[in-house]
Short mmCIF file of C-alpha atoms and ligand atoms in Angstrom, two decimals:
data_model
loop_
_atom_site.label_atom_id
_atom_site.label_comp_id
_atom_site.label_asym_id
_atom_site.label_seq_id
_atom_site.Cartn_x
_atom_site.Cartn_y
_atom_site.Cartn_z
CA MET A 1 32.26 12.72 -39.13
CA GLU A 2 33.60 11.86 -35.41
CA LYS A 3 34.44 8.17 -34.84
CA LEU A 4 31.44 6.27 -32.33
CA ALA A 5 33.13 5.17 -28.78
CA ILE A 6 31.11 2.29 -29.65
CA HIS A 7 33.77 1.69 -32.89
CA GLY A 8 36.54 2.58 -30.21
CA GLY A 9 36.21 6.10 -30.52
CA LYS A 10 36.67 8.84 -28.00
CA PRO A 11 33.57 8.79 -25.61
CA VAL A 12 32.54 12.46 -25.45
CA ARG A 13 32.95 12.29 -21.47
CA SER A 14 35.10 10.83 -19.35
CA HIS A 15 33.78 9.29 -16.72
CA TYR A 16 29.39 7.73 -16.14
CA LEU A 17 26.72 10.33 -15.84
CA PRO A 18 23.53 8.39 -14.60
CA TYR A 19 19.99 9.78 -15.87
CA GLY A 20 19.14 10.70 -11.92
CA ARG A 21 20.57 10.56 -8.41
CA GLN A 22 20.28 12.84 -4.97
CA TRP A 23 21.51 15.75 -4.00
CA ILE A 24 22.63 15.68 -0.44
CA ASP A 25 24.41 18.50 1.52
CA ASP A 26 25.70 18.90 5.07
CA GLU A 27 22.77 20.45 5.61
CA ASP A 28 20.84 17.24 4.68
CA VAL A 29 23.44 15.48 7.10
CA LYS A 30 23.20 17.97 10.32
CA ALA A 31 19.12 16.79 10.08
CA VAL A 32 19.73 13.63 9.71
CA THR A 33 21.95 13.55 12.86
CA ASP A 34 20.35 15.63 14.93
CA VAL A 35 17.53 13.34 14.81
CA LEU A 36 19.52 10.37 15.19
CA LYS A 37 20.32 12.09 19.09
CA SER A 38 17.37 12.51 19.95
CA ASP A 39 14.53 10.97 21.62
CA PHE A 40 12.43 9.75 18.44
CA LEU A 41 13.83 7.45 15.62
CA THR A 42 10.60 7.08 14.19
CA THR A 43 6.77 8.46 14.68
CA GLY A 44 8.04 11.81 15.97
CA PRO A 45 7.89 15.56 15.94
CA MET A 46 9.85 15.36 12.10
CA ILE A 47 7.10 13.31 10.62
CA SER A 48 4.43 15.79 11.45
CA ALA A 49 7.10 18.47 10.46
CA PHE A 50 7.10 17.45 7.28
CA GLU A 51 3.05 16.22 6.37
CA LYS A 52 2.89 20.05 7.40
CA GLU A 53 5.51 21.27 4.72
CA LEU A 54 4.67 19.28 2.31
CA ALA A 55 0.73 20.09 2.51
CA ALA A 56 1.65 23.43 2.88
CA TYR A 57 3.57 23.83 -0.17
CA THR A 58 1.06 21.56 -2.33
CA GLY A 59 -1.95 23.55 -0.71
CA ALA A 60 -3.43 20.40 0.18
CA GLN A 61 -5.86 19.89 3.54
CA TYR A 62 -4.02 16.99 5.00
CA ALA A 63 -0.55 15.06 3.83
CA VAL A 64 -0.22 11.58 5.18
CA THR A 65 3.68 9.83 4.93
CA PHE A 66 4.83 6.94 4.32
CA SER A 67 7.52 4.11 4.18
CA ASN A 68 8.18 4.58 0.21
CA GLY A 69 5.31 5.65 -2.36
CA THR A 70 4.18 2.25 -3.72
CA ALA A 71 3.07 1.59 -0.09
CA ALA A 72 1.21 5.32 -0.19
CA LEU A 73 -0.57 4.23 -4.11
CA HIS A 74 -1.27 1.04 -1.37
CA ALA A 75 -3.33 2.86 0.91
CA ALA A 76 -4.70 5.06 -1.40
CA CYS A 77 -6.65 2.54 -3.12
CA PHE A 78 -7.27 0.83 0.24
CA ALA A 79 -9.05 4.61 1.03
CA ALA A 80 -10.90 4.71 -2.00
CA GLY A 81 -12.39 1.93 -0.96
CA ILE A 82 -11.23 -0.31 -4.06
CA ALA A 83 -12.28 -4.20 -3.46
CA GLU A 84 -12.35 -7.30 -5.73
CA GLY A 85 -14.37 -7.19 -8.34
CA ASP A 86 -14.01 -2.79 -8.78
CA GLU A 87 -11.68 -1.98 -11.89
CA VAL A 88 -9.51 1.15 -12.29
CA ILE A 89 -8.98 2.61 -15.00
CA THR A 90 -4.24 4.05 -15.35
CA THR A 91 -1.58 4.04 -18.25
CA SER A 92 0.86 1.03 -19.12
CA MET A 93 3.36 4.00 -19.50
CA THR A 94 4.10 3.64 -16.22
CA PHE A 95 6.41 2.09 -13.28
CA ALA A 96 4.84 -1.26 -12.23
CA ALA A 97 3.61 0.17 -9.37
CA SER A 98 0.53 2.82 -10.72
CA ALA A 99 -1.30 -1.28 -10.83
CA ASN A 100 0.48 -3.29 -8.39
CA CYS A 101 -1.80 -1.25 -6.09
CA VAL A 102 -4.72 -2.25 -7.80
CA LEU A 103 -3.76 -5.62 -7.66
CA TYR A 104 -2.76 -5.41 -3.89
CA VAL A 105 -6.46 -4.89 -3.01
CA GLY A 106 -7.80 -7.05 -4.61
CA GLY A 107 -8.70 -5.09 -8.25
CA GLN A 108 -8.49 -5.35 -11.47
CA PRO A 109 -6.09 -2.45 -13.45
CA VAL A 110 -7.41 -1.35 -16.58
CA PHE A 111 -5.11 0.29 -19.17
CA ALA A 112 -6.51 3.54 -21.17
CA ASP A 113 -3.91 4.32 -23.76
CA ILE A 114 -1.71 7.44 -24.08
CA ASP A 115 -2.13 10.77 -25.43
CA PRO A 116 0.58 10.59 -28.22
CA ALA A 117 1.44 13.82 -28.12
CA THR A 118 1.77 14.56 -24.55
CA TYR A 119 2.24 10.54 -23.42
CA ASN A 120 -0.39 11.20 -20.39
CA ILE A 121 -3.34 8.81 -20.28
CA SER A 122 -5.27 9.63 -22.99
CA PRO A 123 -9.16 10.95 -21.06
CA GLY A 124 -10.47 9.51 -24.51
CA SER A 125 -9.64 5.70 -23.95
CA ILE A 126 -10.54 6.51 -20.23
CA GLU A 127 -13.89 7.35 -21.29
CA LYS A 128 -14.09 4.34 -23.74
CA ASN A 129 -13.08 1.32 -20.66
CA ILE A 130 -15.54 3.21 -17.90
CA THR A 131 -17.84 -0.10 -17.13
CA LYS A 132 -20.17 -0.39 -14.45
CA ARG A 133 -17.34 -2.20 -12.22
CA THR A 134 -14.81 1.30 -12.50
CA LYS A 135 -13.96 2.80 -9.39
CA ALA A 136 -11.56 4.52 -9.58
CA ILE A 137 -9.08 6.59 -12.34
CA ILE A 138 -5.10 6.58 -11.29
CA PRO A 139 -3.81 9.04 -13.67
CA VAL A 140 0.01 9.45 -13.90
CA ASP A 141 1.54 12.95 -14.39
CA PHE A 142 4.49 11.65 -16.71
CA THR A 143 7.85 12.84 -16.15
CA GLY A 144 6.35 15.58 -14.32
CA GLN A 145 3.89 17.04 -17.00
CA PRO A 146 0.14 16.94 -14.62
CA ALA A 147 -2.61 14.64 -16.83
CA ALA A 148 -5.46 16.95 -17.95
CA TYR A 149 -7.02 17.18 -15.49
CA ASP A 150 -9.79 19.26 -16.29
CA GLU A 151 -11.24 16.62 -18.32
CA ILE A 152 -9.95 13.33 -16.65
CA THR A 153 -12.21 15.43 -13.68
CA ALA A 154 -15.12 15.66 -15.76
CA LEU A 155 -15.79 12.00 -16.22
CA ALA A 156 -15.10 11.01 -12.45
CA ASN A 157 -18.02 13.30 -11.86
CA LYS A 158 -19.97 11.99 -14.90
CA TYR A 159 -19.22 8.36 -13.10
CA GLY A 160 -18.70 8.57 -9.73
CA LEU A 161 -15.20 7.84 -9.57
CA THR A 162 -12.29 8.65 -7.45
CA ILE A 163 -8.93 10.30 -8.62
CA ILE A 164 -5.37 8.88 -7.47
CA GLU A 165 -3.18 10.90 -9.00
CA ASP A 166 0.15 8.98 -9.71
CA ALA A 167 2.34 12.49 -8.80
CA ALA A 168 5.85 10.69 -8.01
CA HIS A 169 6.93 12.94 -11.56
CA ALA A 170 5.84 15.90 -10.54
CA LEU A 171 6.06 17.21 -7.17
CA GLY A 172 5.94 21.14 -7.84
CA ALA A 173 4.67 20.81 -10.99
CA LYS A 174 1.72 23.30 -11.41
CA TYR A 175 -2.10 22.65 -13.46
CA LYS A 176 -3.59 26.05 -14.62
CA GLY A 177 -1.99 27.93 -11.90
CA LYS A 178 -2.94 25.11 -8.84
CA MET A 179 -0.34 22.80 -7.53
CA VAL A 180 -0.29 18.71 -8.06
CA GLY A 181 -1.32 17.67 -4.43
CA SER A 182 -3.92 19.32 -4.20
CA LEU A 183 -5.97 18.62 -7.35
CA SER A 184 -6.71 14.81 -7.45
CA ASP A 185 -9.12 13.39 -4.04
CA MET A 186 -5.36 11.55 -3.52
CA THR A 187 -2.28 12.87 -5.08
CA MET A 188 0.80 10.10 -4.04
CA PHE A 189 4.44 11.96 -4.08
CA SER A 190 7.70 9.81 -4.16
CA PHE A 191 10.44 10.41 -2.19
CA HIS A 192 13.22 8.05 -4.02
CA PRO A 193 16.65 9.30 -4.65
CA VAL A 194 16.05 9.49 -8.62
CA LYS A 195 12.80 11.88 -7.88
CA HIS A 196 12.55 15.68 -6.93
CA ALA A 197 13.55 15.29 -3.01
CA THR A 198 14.77 12.38 -1.22
CA THR A 199 14.07 10.96 1.88
CA GLY A 200 16.18 7.81 0.84
CA GLU A 201 12.42 5.40 0.65
CA GLY A 202 9.66 7.61 1.16
CA GLY A 203 6.39 8.22 0.14
CA MET A 204 3.46 10.92 0.89
CA ILE A 205 -0.55 10.89 -0.15
CA THR A 206 -2.09 14.62 0.25
CA THR A 207 -5.93 14.78 0.35
CA ASN A 208 -8.72 17.83 1.35
CA HIS A 209 -11.15 14.61 2.34
CA ARG A 210 -10.99 13.38 6.08
CA GLN A 211 -12.62 10.63 5.38
CA TYR A 212 -9.68 9.61 3.10
CA TYR A 213 -7.58 11.04 5.76
CA GLU A 214 -8.42 8.91 8.66
CA LYS A 215 -8.56 6.00 6.25
CA LEU A 216 -4.54 6.17 5.65
CA ILE A 217 -3.50 7.03 8.86
CA LEU A 218 -5.03 3.77 10.07
CA PHE A 219 -3.96 1.68 6.89
CA ARG A 220 -0.44 2.49 7.57
CA ASN A 221 -0.21 1.72 10.91
CA HIS A 222 -1.34 -2.27 10.97
CA GLY A 223 -5.18 -0.99 11.22
CA ILE A 224 -4.89 0.83 14.57
CA THR A 225 -6.52 3.15 16.56
CA ARG A 226 -6.44 4.60 19.61
CA GLN A 227 -8.73 7.20 19.04
CA GLN A 228 -11.75 7.73 21.40
CA GLU A 229 -14.69 8.29 18.97
CA GLN A 230 -13.25 4.80 17.37
CA LEU A 231 -13.30 2.15 20.04
CA THR A 232 -15.95 0.39 20.56
CA GLU A 233 -14.81 -0.94 23.86
CA ASN A 234 -12.50 0.89 26.78
CA HIS A 235 -10.39 -1.37 28.95
CA GLY A 236 -8.32 1.47 30.07
CA PRO A 237 -5.32 3.79 29.16
CA TRP A 238 -3.22 0.83 27.15
CA TYR A 239 -6.47 -0.03 24.52
CA TYR A 240 -6.46 0.37 21.08
CA GLU A 241 -8.40 -1.47 18.88
CA MET A 242 -7.30 -2.84 14.84
CA LYS A 243 -10.00 -1.92 13.01
CA HIS A 244 -8.45 -3.24 9.82
CA LEU A 245 -5.91 -5.30 8.22
CA GLY A 246 -3.51 -2.49 7.82
CA PHE A 247 0.47 -3.14 7.53
CA ASN A 248 4.09 -1.16 8.96
CA TYR A 249 3.80 1.57 6.20
CA ARG A 250 5.40 3.71 8.94
CA MET A 251 8.32 6.80 7.53
CA THR A 252 10.63 7.20 9.80
CA ASP A 253 11.74 10.55 11.99
CA ILE A 254 15.21 9.88 10.12
CA GLN A 255 13.83 10.18 6.55
CA ALA A 256 10.68 12.56 7.38
CA ALA A 257 14.15 15.55 9.23
CA LEU A 258 15.54 14.48 5.91
CA GLY A 259 12.60 15.31 3.99
CA VAL A 260 11.87 18.93 5.46
CA SER A 261 15.81 19.33 4.64
CA GLN A 262 15.65 18.67 1.34
CA LEU A 263 11.54 20.78 0.68
CA LYS A 264 13.73 23.81 1.77
CA LYS A 265 15.86 22.81 -1.70
CA LEU A 266 13.15 22.01 -3.94
CA PRO A 267 12.55 25.42 -5.99
CA SER A 268 16.12 25.35 -6.48
CA PHE A 269 16.55 21.91 -7.59
CA ILE A 270 13.38 22.48 -9.69
CA GLY A 271 14.49 26.08 -11.50
CA LEU A 272 17.93 23.74 -12.28
CA ARG A 273 15.52 21.49 -13.93
CA LYS A 274 13.79 23.24 -15.45
CA LYS A 275 17.08 25.60 -16.87
CA TYR A 276 19.13 22.35 -18.40
CA VAL A 277 15.27 20.86 -19.79
CA SER A 278 15.61 24.42 -21.92
CA MET A 279 18.90 23.87 -22.89
CA TYR A 280 18.03 20.56 -24.30
CA ASN A 281 14.87 21.70 -26.35
CA LYS A 282 17.22 24.40 -27.66
CA ALA A 283 19.66 21.77 -28.52
CA PHE A 284 17.38 19.15 -30.06
CA GLU A 285 14.41 20.85 -31.62
CA LYS A 286 16.22 21.59 -34.75
CA VAL A 287 17.45 17.79 -34.88
CA GLU A 288 16.24 15.67 -37.49
CA SER A 289 14.78 12.54 -35.81
CA VAL A 290 14.86 13.49 -32.91
CA ILE A 291 11.16 15.18 -31.58
CA ILE A 292 10.90 16.50 -27.80
CA PRO A 293 8.83 16.60 -24.80
CA GLU A 294 5.53 18.34 -26.06
CA GLN A 295 4.03 20.67 -23.38
CA SER A 296 0.14 20.99 -23.18
CA LYS A 297 -1.05 24.58 -21.98
CA GLY A 298 -2.01 25.49 -18.92
CA THR A 299 0.29 22.94 -17.43
CA ASP A 300 3.86 23.93 -15.68
CA SER A 301 5.50 20.43 -15.67
CA SER A 302 8.78 19.84 -12.80
CA TRP A 303 10.66 18.07 -15.30
CA HIS A 304 11.35 14.84 -13.26
CA LEU A 305 13.14 13.07 -16.71
CA TYR A 306 13.27 14.41 -20.63
CA VAL A 307 12.35 12.05 -23.09
CA ILE A 308 13.13 12.11 -26.62
CA LYS A 309 11.52 10.10 -28.94
CA LEU A 310 13.46 8.97 -32.27
CA GLN A 311 12.20 8.92 -35.97
CA THR A 312 13.96 5.50 -36.25
CA ASP A 313 12.74 5.29 -39.94
CA ARG A 314 15.32 8.28 -40.46
CA LEU A 315 18.45 6.71 -38.76
CA ARG A 316 20.37 3.86 -40.32
CA ALA A 317 19.98 2.45 -36.51
CA SER A 318 17.26 0.94 -34.18
CA ARG A 319 16.50 2.51 -30.67
CA ARG A 320 19.29 0.27 -28.67
CA GLU A 321 21.49 0.70 -31.16
CA VAL A 322 21.34 4.02 -30.52
CA PHE A 323 20.54 3.81 -26.83
CA GLU A 324 23.70 1.43 -26.85
CA ALA A 325 25.62 4.17 -28.89
CA LEU A 326 25.03 6.40 -25.76
CA GLN A 327 26.11 4.54 -23.00
CA LYS A 328 29.29 3.86 -24.92
CA GLU A 329 29.77 7.88 -25.02
CA ASN A 330 29.52 8.05 -20.61
CA ILE A 331 25.89 8.85 -21.55
CA GLY A 332 23.77 7.36 -18.92
CA VAL A 333 20.62 7.12 -21.04
CA ASN A 334 17.37 5.08 -19.76
CA VAL A 335 14.33 3.77 -21.02
CA HIS A 336 11.33 5.08 -18.93
CA TYR A 337 8.93 2.22 -19.62
CA ILE A 338 8.07 -0.47 -20.55
CA PRO A 339 4.65 -0.36 -20.68
CA VAL A 340 3.76 -2.37 -17.95
CA HIS A 341 1.15 -4.49 -19.64
CA LEU A 342 4.05 -6.04 -21.37
CA HIS A 343 5.36 -7.09 -17.93
CA PRO A 344 5.49 -11.24 -17.79
CA TYR A 345 3.46 -11.42 -15.20
CA TYR A 346 0.52 -8.55 -16.43
CA LYS A 347 1.01 -11.31 -19.63
CA GLN A 348 -0.08 -14.31 -18.19
CA LYS A 349 -2.63 -12.74 -16.17
CA GLY A 350 -4.25 -12.13 -20.28
CA TYR A 351 -3.23 -8.27 -21.00
CA ASN A 352 -1.81 -8.40 -24.42
CA LYS A 353 0.37 -7.10 -27.21
CA GLY A 354 -1.80 -4.12 -28.81
CA LEU A 355 -4.11 -3.14 -26.09
CA CYS A 356 -2.35 0.16 -25.64
CA PRO A 357 -0.75 0.81 -29.45
CA TYR A 358 0.53 4.54 -29.01
CA ALA A 359 2.43 3.35 -25.55
CA GLU A 360 3.64 0.20 -27.48
CA GLU A 361 4.72 2.84 -30.00
CA LEU A 362 6.22 5.09 -27.87
CA TYR A 363 8.27 2.60 -25.71
CA GLU A 364 10.06 1.23 -29.04
CA SER A 365 11.25 5.01 -29.69
CA MET A 366 12.01 6.47 -26.67
CA ILE A 367 14.91 7.50 -24.62
CA THR A 368 15.95 8.96 -21.53
CA LEU A 369 18.33 11.94 -20.97
CA PRO A 370 19.98 12.37 -18.04
CA LEU A 371 18.34 14.69 -15.80
CA PHE A 372 19.07 16.24 -11.90
CA PRO A 373 20.03 19.29 -10.36
CA ALA A 374 23.22 17.94 -9.36
CA MET A 375 24.54 17.94 -13.11
CA THR A 376 25.92 21.14 -14.38
CA GLU A 377 25.78 23.04 -17.39
CA SER A 378 28.98 21.30 -18.47
CA ASP A 379 27.40 17.64 -18.08
CA VAL A 380 24.34 18.86 -19.75
CA LYS A 381 26.69 20.33 -22.98
CA SER A 382 28.25 16.56 -22.75
CA VAL A 383 24.83 15.22 -23.06
CA ILE A 384 23.72 17.47 -26.10
CA LYS A 385 27.21 16.70 -27.28
CA GLY A 386 26.92 13.24 -27.35
CA VAL A 387 23.34 12.81 -28.96
CA ASN A 388 24.59 14.80 -31.92
CA LYS A 389 27.11 13.14 -32.37
CA VAL A 390 25.96 9.82 -32.35
CA VAL A 391 21.93 10.68 -34.22
CA SER A 392 24.21 12.83 -37.36
CA TYR A 393 26.23 9.17 -37.87
CA TYR A 394 23.08 7.22 -38.25
CA LEU A 395 21.79 9.53 -39.90
CA ARG A 396 19.70 8.18 -43.79
C1 PLP B 401 9.04 6.09 -8.20
C2 PLP B 401 7.18 5.92 -8.63
C3 PLP B 401 6.54 4.72 -7.74
C4 PLP B 401 6.73 4.30 -6.87
O1 PLP B 401 7.31 4.88 -6.05
P1 PLP B 401 8.83 4.29 -5.23
O2 PLP B 401 8.78 5.44 -3.64
O3 PLP B 401 9.82 4.13 -5.14
O4 PLP B 401 8.30 3.10 -4.14
C5 PLP B 401 5.24 5.07 -8.02
N1 PLP B 401 5.21 5.43 -9.66
C6 PLP B 401 5.59 6.58 -10.02
C7 PLP B 401 5.14 7.14 -11.92
C8 PLP B 401 7.19 6.24 -10.12
O5 PLP B 401 7.91 6.76 -11.02
#
């Protein structure tokens, strides 16, 4: 058996491979420098171009850019009218922002458990958590696979709830033939560098509802409007009114230009992600103690993350030991995510271990492998080699 790098052996890779990173080429650089030489650095023609293209791509009627995905979620909670005393159901197997946005508007996040097969929010657990105070659901399309929207939409209709879809992982994904971005009342995308397309920092909400669209526009610009029909007075051509306590959550034109340039490459980015995923699936489906990610019928994931689950009872090592051994092989593994309700801030608010048993169990045994379009086939092969090396060493 080959000596593991953690025991002083030769690592499978000579240099470190991160779990995700951006793809920036000369066209992207030119798009950005063109804006720098133009009249508008913020809120100019590139913002509307980016919004128009994302709306067209996702099949949504409206799209609104934000300074980042978290700001976009905050705005969506505001637009949905979530306020003090309202409950919003989300998953714990996500980044903290999916729940934090509810707290920003004074609401209370309620954590439903995941479906242990797909790791997405469980519709059964959502229904168990619905009360008279429930106002909205924030499903997360975990790793890029859309959640169970037929079931979630049926619940939303039955109980009169708004769906705010956290699709930070799922740009370009489809659910039963429909593009993510046109399935829910509002859908959030993130353009952080590890996501499918980047603007450095950036976010977007897509919606088909005019009333949400108008509130989103207000919220990202201090709650200020210049729209004639929304003004209560008119002092002259300079006049505007602040109607709500909004924020400065605007994206710059510099970022939007990068976004437009990145969207041109999105189909090829997703194609590469899918190709690497099929290499991983093929390599790992027969590896003992490794469980590959299950896909439900009707979902077409755009694959932000590739998460394997370890059957640690079949190994002589813990997840932590496997993780550290892979790091030493120069494979940038990660863990997505620490269940949100287990963070100290949430614990101090009264959320406890045991709230979401399936999410907690997954957390104990999951590892994210590197996946991004700028990696090469030979990078993918080195990850496969590294996982096989470490897992076979520790196999009982
Ligand atoms: C990235 C991400 C966000 C937040 O997006 P930012 O643009 O980083 O603010 C929210 N939810 C999930 C699931 C994410 O992965």
